[in-house]
GROMACS .gro file of C-alpha atoms in nm:
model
  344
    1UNK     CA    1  14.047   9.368   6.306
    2UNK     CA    2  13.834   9.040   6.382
    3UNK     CA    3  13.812   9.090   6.707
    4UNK     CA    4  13.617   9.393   6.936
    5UNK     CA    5  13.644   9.460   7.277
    6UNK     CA    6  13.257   9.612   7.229
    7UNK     CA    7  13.087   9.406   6.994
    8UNK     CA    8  13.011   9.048   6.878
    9UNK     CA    9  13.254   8.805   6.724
   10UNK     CA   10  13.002   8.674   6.533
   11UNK     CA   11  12.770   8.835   6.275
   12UNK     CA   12  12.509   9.079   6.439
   13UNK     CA   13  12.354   9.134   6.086
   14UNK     CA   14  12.281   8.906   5.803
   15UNK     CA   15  12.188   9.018   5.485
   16UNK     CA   16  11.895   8.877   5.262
   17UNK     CA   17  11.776   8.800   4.935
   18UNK     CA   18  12.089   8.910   4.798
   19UNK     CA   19  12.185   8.547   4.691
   20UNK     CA   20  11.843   8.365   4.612
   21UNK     CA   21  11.551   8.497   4.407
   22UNK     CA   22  11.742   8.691   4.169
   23UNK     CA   23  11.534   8.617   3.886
   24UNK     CA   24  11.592   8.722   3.515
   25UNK     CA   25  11.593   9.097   3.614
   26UNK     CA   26  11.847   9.274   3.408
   27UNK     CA   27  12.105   9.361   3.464
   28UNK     CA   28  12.192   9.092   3.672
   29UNK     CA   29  12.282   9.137   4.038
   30UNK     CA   30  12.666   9.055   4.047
   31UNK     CA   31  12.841   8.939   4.352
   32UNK     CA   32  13.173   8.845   4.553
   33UNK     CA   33  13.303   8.788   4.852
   34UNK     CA   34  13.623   8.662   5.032
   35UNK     CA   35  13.746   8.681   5.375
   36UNK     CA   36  13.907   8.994   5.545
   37UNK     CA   37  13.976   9.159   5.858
   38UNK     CA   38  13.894   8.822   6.050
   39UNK     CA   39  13.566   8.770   5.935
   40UNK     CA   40  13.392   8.724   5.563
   41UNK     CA   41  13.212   8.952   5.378
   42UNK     CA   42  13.014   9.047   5.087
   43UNK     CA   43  12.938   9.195   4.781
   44UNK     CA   44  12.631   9.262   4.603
   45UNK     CA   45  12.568   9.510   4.283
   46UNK     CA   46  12.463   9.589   3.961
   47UNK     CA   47  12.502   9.830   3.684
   48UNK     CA   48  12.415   9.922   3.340
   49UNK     CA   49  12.762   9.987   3.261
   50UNK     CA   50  13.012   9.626   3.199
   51UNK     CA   51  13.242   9.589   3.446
   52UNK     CA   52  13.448   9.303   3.535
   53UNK     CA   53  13.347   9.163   3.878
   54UNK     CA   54  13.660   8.952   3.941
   55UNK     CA   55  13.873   9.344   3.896
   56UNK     CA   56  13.631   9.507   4.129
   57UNK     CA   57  13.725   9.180   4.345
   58UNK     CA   58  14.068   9.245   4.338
   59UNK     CA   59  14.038   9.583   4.394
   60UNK     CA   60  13.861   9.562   4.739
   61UNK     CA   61  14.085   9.273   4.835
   62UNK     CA   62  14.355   9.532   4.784
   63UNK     CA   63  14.229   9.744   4.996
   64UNK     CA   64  14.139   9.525   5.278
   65UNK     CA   65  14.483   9.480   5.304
   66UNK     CA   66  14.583   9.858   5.292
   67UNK     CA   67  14.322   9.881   5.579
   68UNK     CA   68  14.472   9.601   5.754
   69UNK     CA   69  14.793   9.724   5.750
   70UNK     CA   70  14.677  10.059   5.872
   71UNK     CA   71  14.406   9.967   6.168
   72UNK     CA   72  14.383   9.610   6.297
   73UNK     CA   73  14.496   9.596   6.651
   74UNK     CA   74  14.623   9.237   6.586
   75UNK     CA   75  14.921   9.279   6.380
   76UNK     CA   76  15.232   9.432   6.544
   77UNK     CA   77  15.313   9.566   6.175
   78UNK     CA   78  15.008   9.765   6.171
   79UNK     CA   79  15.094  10.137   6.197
   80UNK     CA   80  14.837  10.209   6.489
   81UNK     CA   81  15.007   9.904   6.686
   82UNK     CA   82  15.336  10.099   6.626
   83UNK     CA   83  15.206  10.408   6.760
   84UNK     CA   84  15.106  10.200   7.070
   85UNK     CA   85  15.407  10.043   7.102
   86UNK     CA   86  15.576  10.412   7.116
   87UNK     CA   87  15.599  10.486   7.470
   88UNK     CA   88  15.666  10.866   7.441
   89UNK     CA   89  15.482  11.171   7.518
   90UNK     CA   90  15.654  11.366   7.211
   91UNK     CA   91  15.518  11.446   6.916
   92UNK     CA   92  15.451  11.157   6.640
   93UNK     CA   93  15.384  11.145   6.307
   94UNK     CA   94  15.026  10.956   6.226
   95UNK     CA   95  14.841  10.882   5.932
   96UNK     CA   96  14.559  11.079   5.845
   97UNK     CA   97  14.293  10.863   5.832
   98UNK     CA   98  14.390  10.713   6.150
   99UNK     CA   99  14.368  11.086   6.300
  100UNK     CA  100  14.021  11.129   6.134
  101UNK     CA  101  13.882  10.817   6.300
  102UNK     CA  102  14.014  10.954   6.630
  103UNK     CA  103  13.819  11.254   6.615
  104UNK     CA  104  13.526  11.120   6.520
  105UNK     CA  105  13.542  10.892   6.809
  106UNK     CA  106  13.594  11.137   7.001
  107UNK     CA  107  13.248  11.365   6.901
  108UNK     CA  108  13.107  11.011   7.009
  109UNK     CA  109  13.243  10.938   7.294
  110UNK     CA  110  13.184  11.301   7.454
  111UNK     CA  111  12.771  11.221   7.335
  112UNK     CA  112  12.819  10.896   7.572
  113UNK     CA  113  12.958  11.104   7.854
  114UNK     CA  114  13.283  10.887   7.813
  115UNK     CA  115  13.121  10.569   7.843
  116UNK     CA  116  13.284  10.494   7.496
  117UNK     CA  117  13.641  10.556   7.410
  118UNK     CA  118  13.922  10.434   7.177
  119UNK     CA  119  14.182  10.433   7.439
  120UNK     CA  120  14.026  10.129   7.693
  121UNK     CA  121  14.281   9.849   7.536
  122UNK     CA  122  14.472   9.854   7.861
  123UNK     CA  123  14.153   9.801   8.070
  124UNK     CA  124  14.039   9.489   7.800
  125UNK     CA  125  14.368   9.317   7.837
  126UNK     CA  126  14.383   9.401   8.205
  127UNK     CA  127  14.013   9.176   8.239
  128UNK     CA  128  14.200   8.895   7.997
  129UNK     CA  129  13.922   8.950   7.665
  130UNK     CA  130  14.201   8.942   7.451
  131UNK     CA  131  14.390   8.655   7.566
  132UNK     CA  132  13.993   8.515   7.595
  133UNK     CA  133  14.100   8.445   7.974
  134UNK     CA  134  13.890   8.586   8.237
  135UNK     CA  135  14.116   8.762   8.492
  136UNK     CA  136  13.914   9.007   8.709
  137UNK     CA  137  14.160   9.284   8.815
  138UNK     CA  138  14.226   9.375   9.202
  139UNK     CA  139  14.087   9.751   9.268
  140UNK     CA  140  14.438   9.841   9.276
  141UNK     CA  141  14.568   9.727   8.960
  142UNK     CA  142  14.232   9.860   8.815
  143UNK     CA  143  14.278  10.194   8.950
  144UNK     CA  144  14.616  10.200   8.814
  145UNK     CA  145  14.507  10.109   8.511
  146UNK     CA  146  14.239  10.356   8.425
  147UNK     CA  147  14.543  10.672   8.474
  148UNK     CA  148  14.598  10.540   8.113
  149UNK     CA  149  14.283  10.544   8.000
  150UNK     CA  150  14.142  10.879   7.829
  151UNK     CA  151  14.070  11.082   7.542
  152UNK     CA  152  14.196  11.377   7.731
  153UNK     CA  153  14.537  11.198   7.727
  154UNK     CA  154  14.521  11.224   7.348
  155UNK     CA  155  14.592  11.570   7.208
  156UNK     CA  156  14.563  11.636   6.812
  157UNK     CA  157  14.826  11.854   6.692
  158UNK     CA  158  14.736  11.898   6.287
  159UNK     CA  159  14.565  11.619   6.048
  160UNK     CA  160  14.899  11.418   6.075
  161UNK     CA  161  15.046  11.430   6.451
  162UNK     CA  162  14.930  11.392   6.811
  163UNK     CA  163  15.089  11.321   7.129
  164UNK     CA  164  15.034  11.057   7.391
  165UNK     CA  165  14.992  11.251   7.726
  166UNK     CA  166  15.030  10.951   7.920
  167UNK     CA  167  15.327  10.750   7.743
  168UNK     CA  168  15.146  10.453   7.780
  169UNK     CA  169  14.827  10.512   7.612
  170UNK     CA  170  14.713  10.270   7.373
  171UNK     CA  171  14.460  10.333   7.110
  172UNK     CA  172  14.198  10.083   7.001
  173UNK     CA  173  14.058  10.132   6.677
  174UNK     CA  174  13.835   9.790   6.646
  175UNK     CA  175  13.458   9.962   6.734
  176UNK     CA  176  13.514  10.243   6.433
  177UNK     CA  177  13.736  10.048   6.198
  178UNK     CA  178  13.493   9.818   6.059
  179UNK     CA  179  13.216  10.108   5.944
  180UNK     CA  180  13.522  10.277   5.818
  181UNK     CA  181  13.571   9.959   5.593
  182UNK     CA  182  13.245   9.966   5.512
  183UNK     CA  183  13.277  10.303   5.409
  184UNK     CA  184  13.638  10.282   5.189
  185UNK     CA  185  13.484   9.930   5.026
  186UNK     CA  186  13.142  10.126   4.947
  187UNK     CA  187  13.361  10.454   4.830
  188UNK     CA  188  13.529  10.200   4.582
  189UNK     CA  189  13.238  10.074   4.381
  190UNK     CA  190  13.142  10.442   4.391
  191UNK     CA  191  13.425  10.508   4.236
  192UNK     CA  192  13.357  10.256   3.909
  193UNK     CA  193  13.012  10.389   3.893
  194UNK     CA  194  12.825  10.175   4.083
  195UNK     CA  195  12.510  10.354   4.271
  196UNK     CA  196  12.314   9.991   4.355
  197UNK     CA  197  12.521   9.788   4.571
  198UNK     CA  198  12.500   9.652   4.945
  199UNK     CA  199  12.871   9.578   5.106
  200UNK     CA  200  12.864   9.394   5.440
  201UNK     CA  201  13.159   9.331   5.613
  202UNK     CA  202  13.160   9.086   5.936
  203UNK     CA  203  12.727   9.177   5.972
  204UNK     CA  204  12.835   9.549   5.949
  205UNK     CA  205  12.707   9.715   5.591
  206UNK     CA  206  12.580   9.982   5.400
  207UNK     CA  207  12.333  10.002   5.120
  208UNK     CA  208  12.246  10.245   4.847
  209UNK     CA  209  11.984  10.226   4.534
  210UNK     CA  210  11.794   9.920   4.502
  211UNK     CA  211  11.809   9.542   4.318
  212UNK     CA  212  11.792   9.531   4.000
  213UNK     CA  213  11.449   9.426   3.973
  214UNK     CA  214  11.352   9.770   4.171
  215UNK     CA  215  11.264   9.600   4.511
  216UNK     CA  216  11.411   9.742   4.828
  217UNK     CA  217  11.727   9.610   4.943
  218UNK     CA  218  11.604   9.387   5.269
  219UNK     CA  219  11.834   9.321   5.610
  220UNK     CA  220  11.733   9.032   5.869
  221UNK     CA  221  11.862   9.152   6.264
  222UNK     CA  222  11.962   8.896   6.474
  223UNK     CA  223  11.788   8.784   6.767
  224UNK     CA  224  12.016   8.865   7.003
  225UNK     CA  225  12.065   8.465   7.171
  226UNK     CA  226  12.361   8.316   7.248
  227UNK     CA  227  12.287   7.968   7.179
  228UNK     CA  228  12.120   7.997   6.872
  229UNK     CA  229  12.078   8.173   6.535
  230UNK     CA  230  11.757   8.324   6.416
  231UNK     CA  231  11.599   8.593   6.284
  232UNK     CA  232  11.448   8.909   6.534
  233UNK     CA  233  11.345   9.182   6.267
  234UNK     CA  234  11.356   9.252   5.908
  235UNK     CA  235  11.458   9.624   5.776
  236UNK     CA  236  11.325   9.690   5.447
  237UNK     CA  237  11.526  10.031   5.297
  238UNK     CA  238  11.330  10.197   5.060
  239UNK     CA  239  11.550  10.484   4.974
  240UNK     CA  240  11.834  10.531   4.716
  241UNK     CA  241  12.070  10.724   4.910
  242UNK     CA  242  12.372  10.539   5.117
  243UNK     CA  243  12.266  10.371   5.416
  244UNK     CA  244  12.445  10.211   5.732
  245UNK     CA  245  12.274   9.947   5.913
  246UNK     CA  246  12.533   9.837   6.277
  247UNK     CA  247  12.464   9.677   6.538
  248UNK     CA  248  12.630   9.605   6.844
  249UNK     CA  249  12.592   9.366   7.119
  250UNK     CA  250  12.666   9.135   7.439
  251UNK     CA  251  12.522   8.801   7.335
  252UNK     CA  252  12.829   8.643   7.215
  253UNK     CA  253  13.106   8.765   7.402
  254UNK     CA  254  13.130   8.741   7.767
  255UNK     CA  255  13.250   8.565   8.015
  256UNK     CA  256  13.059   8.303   8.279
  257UNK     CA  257  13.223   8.285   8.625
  258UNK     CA  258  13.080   8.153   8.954
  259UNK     CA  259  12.727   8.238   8.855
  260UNK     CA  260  12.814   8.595   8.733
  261UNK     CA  261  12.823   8.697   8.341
  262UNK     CA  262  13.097   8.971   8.260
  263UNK     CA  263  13.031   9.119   7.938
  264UNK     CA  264  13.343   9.226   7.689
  265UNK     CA  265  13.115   9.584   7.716
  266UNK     CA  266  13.352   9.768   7.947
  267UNK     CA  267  13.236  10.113   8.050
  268UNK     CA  268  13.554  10.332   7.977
  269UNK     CA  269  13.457  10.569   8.271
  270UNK     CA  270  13.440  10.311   8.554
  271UNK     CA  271  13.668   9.986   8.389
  272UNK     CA  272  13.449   9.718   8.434
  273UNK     CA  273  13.208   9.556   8.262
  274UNK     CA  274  12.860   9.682   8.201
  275UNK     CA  275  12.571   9.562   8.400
  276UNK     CA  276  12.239   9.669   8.217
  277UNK     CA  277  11.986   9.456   8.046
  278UNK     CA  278  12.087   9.618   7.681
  279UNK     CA  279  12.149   9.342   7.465
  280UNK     CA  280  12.165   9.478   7.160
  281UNK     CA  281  12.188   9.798   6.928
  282UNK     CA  282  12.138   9.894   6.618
  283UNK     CA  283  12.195  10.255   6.424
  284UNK     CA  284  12.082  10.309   6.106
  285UNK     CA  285  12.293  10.637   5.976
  286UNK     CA  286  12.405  10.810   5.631
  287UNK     CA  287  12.806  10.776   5.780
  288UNK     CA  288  12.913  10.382   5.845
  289UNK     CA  289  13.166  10.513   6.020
  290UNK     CA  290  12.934  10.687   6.242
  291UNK     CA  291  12.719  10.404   6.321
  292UNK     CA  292  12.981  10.193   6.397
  293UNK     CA  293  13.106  10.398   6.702
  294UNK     CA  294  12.741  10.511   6.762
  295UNK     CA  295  12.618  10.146   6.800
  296UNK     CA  296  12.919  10.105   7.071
  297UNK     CA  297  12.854  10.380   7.237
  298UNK     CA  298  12.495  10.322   7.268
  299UNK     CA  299  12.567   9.971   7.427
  300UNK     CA  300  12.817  10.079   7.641
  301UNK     CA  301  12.535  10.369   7.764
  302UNK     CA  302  12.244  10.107   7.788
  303UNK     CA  303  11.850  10.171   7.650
  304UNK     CA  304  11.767  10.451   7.949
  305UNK     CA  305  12.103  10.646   7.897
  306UNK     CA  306  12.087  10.536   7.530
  307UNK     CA  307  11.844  10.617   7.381
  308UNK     CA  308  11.843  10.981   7.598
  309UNK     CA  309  12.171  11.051   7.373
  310UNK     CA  310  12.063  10.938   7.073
  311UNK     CA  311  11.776  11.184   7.073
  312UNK     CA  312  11.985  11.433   7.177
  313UNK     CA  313  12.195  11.357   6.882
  314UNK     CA  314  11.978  11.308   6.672
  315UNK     CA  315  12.068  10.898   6.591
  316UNK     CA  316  11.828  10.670   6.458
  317UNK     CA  317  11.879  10.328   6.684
  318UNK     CA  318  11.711  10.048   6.791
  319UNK     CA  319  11.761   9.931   7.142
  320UNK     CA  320  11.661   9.546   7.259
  321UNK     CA  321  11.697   9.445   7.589
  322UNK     CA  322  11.683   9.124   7.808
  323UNK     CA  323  11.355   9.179   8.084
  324UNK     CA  324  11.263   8.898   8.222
  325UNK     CA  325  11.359   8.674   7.927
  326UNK     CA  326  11.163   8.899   7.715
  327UNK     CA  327  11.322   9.098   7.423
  328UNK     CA  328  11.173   9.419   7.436
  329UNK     CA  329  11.251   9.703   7.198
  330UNK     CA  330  11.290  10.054   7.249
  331UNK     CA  331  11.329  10.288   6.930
  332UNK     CA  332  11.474  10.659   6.957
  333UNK     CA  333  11.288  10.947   6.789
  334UNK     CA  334  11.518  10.934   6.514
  335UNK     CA  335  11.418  10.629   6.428
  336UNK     CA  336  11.062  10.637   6.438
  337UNK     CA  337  11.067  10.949   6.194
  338UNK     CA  338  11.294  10.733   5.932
  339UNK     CA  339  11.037  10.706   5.688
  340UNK     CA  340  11.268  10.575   5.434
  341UNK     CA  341  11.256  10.226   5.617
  342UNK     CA  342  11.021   9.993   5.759
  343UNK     CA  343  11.139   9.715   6.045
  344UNK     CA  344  10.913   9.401   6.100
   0.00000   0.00000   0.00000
């Protein structure tokens, strides 16, 4: 699941302090980390209680690879890659969880008036993004393509089965399966007791309580360049209950032909690539899952459409576009009445 068709291959988020500056505080902050899903990620927490970090280690490692098995689009194993490789419009059994993650894709995608949706694979492929080839489609091959693109084309039956009413669609889970991780990993540590912790998978995590030395957990955003790596913001999180920080954005992946960029930000409505000066986005949400698809779906829409349906829904994001080689940011209402956090 290293590899989205809406957001950066490379980390949109790093995390700070989490690794220098500890100090004597006690307990001490424990950590781990590894490499899952295509990417890396990380591990931070404490507790009162003695646990064994290397069996929390193992633990999460064991259910990357559930996850793995379950979601990534880039394993024929996987059992959503099955489903797409069922060319049927009958009934078929699904997992759950990959059921709940369409529905809640969905509820998004209907907010971005379709711009976002789960089902574009065949209009990715169709511009080469997955082979990494640029290939820009004729209007007819286009047109044909987007007859199986569609969340209407997807109809839920019960928690467990749905059916494909175009044989051919193809579900892409890559924008929502990542805050999902984020969510299952975070869920885990929950589960042993842990209520301090930040998880951050691939620049995508989620926070709760604070170090142990009672500072605020602190997250750097990236300035959204694609020839360089440094720091645009800090967000300091001065709350204690769960927090999602995702961002999604254009910087990274694209392609560069005959003077034109093509962004891997296809707008599901129209199958081709976006066009607006949105860079970047970031949503800070309770639900990982959530703000994964919101932060897509936000991108996809651009700041003026954007940031209209976050504050109709009510989404706390941070937009940053490209004017005139100026980063400018744009904030939705949400967001400026998140007193929990502070972003300098």
């Amino acid at each position: 699941m290293s590899h989205y068709p809406y957001r950066n291959a490379a980390l949109a988020l790093l995390f700070l302090l989490t690794t220098i500056l500890s100090g004597c505080s006690e307990p001490p902050l424990q950590k781990f980390a590894g490499a899952a899903q295509g990417t890396t990620y990380h591990v931070s927490f404490w507790t009162t209680q003695p646990l064994d970090t290397n069996t929390i280690k193992v633990l999460a490692d064991a259910e990357f690879s559930r996850l793995d098995k379950l979601l990534s689009n880039y394993r024929p194993d996987s059992e959503i890659e099955q489903l797409n490789a069922t060319i049927s419009s009958e009934p078929q059994t699904v997992n759950e969880e990959i059921i709940g993650l369409i529905e809640q894709a969905r509820t998004v995608s209907a907010a971005s008036a379709g711009c976002y949706d789960l089902t574009i694979k065949p209009l990715f492929d169709l511009w080469g993004f997955k082979a990494d080839k640029f290939s820009a489609p004729t209007p007819a091959a286009l047109q044909a393509t987007l007859k199986e693109v569609g969340f209407a084309k997807i109809e839920v039956l019960d928690k467990t089965h749905l059916r494909k009413l175009n044989p051919h669609l193809r579900i892409d889970l890559s924008s929502i399966a990542q805050g999902y991780s984020v969510a299952r990993i975070s869920a885990l540590l929950e589960q042993q007791g842990i209520n301090n912790y930040l998880v951050e998978i691939g620049g995508e995590l989620q926070t709760r309580g604070k170090k142990p030395s009672g500072e605020a957990w602190r997250i750097a955003l990236e300035k959204p360049l694609s020839e360089e790596r440094t720091m645009q913001k800090i967000i300091t999180i001065n709350q204690s209950e769960p927090l999602s920080v995702m961002t999604s954005g254009t910087y990274r992946h694209y392609f560069d032909v005959n003077g034109k960029r093509y962004s891997h930000i296809l707008d599901a409505r129209l199958g081709v690539p976006v066009e607006h000066n949105t860079v970047s986005v970031t949503v800070l949400h309770n639900d990982p899952t959530q703000a994964d698809a919101w932060s897509t779906a936000l991108l996809c829409l651009g700041r003026e459409a954007g940031l209209a349906a976050a504050n109709k829904a009510g989404i706390a994001a941070l937009f940053i576009e490209n004017q005139d080689n100026n980063f400018n940011e744009y904030s939705s209402a949400a967001l400026e009445a998140l007193h929990t956090i502070t972003i300098k």
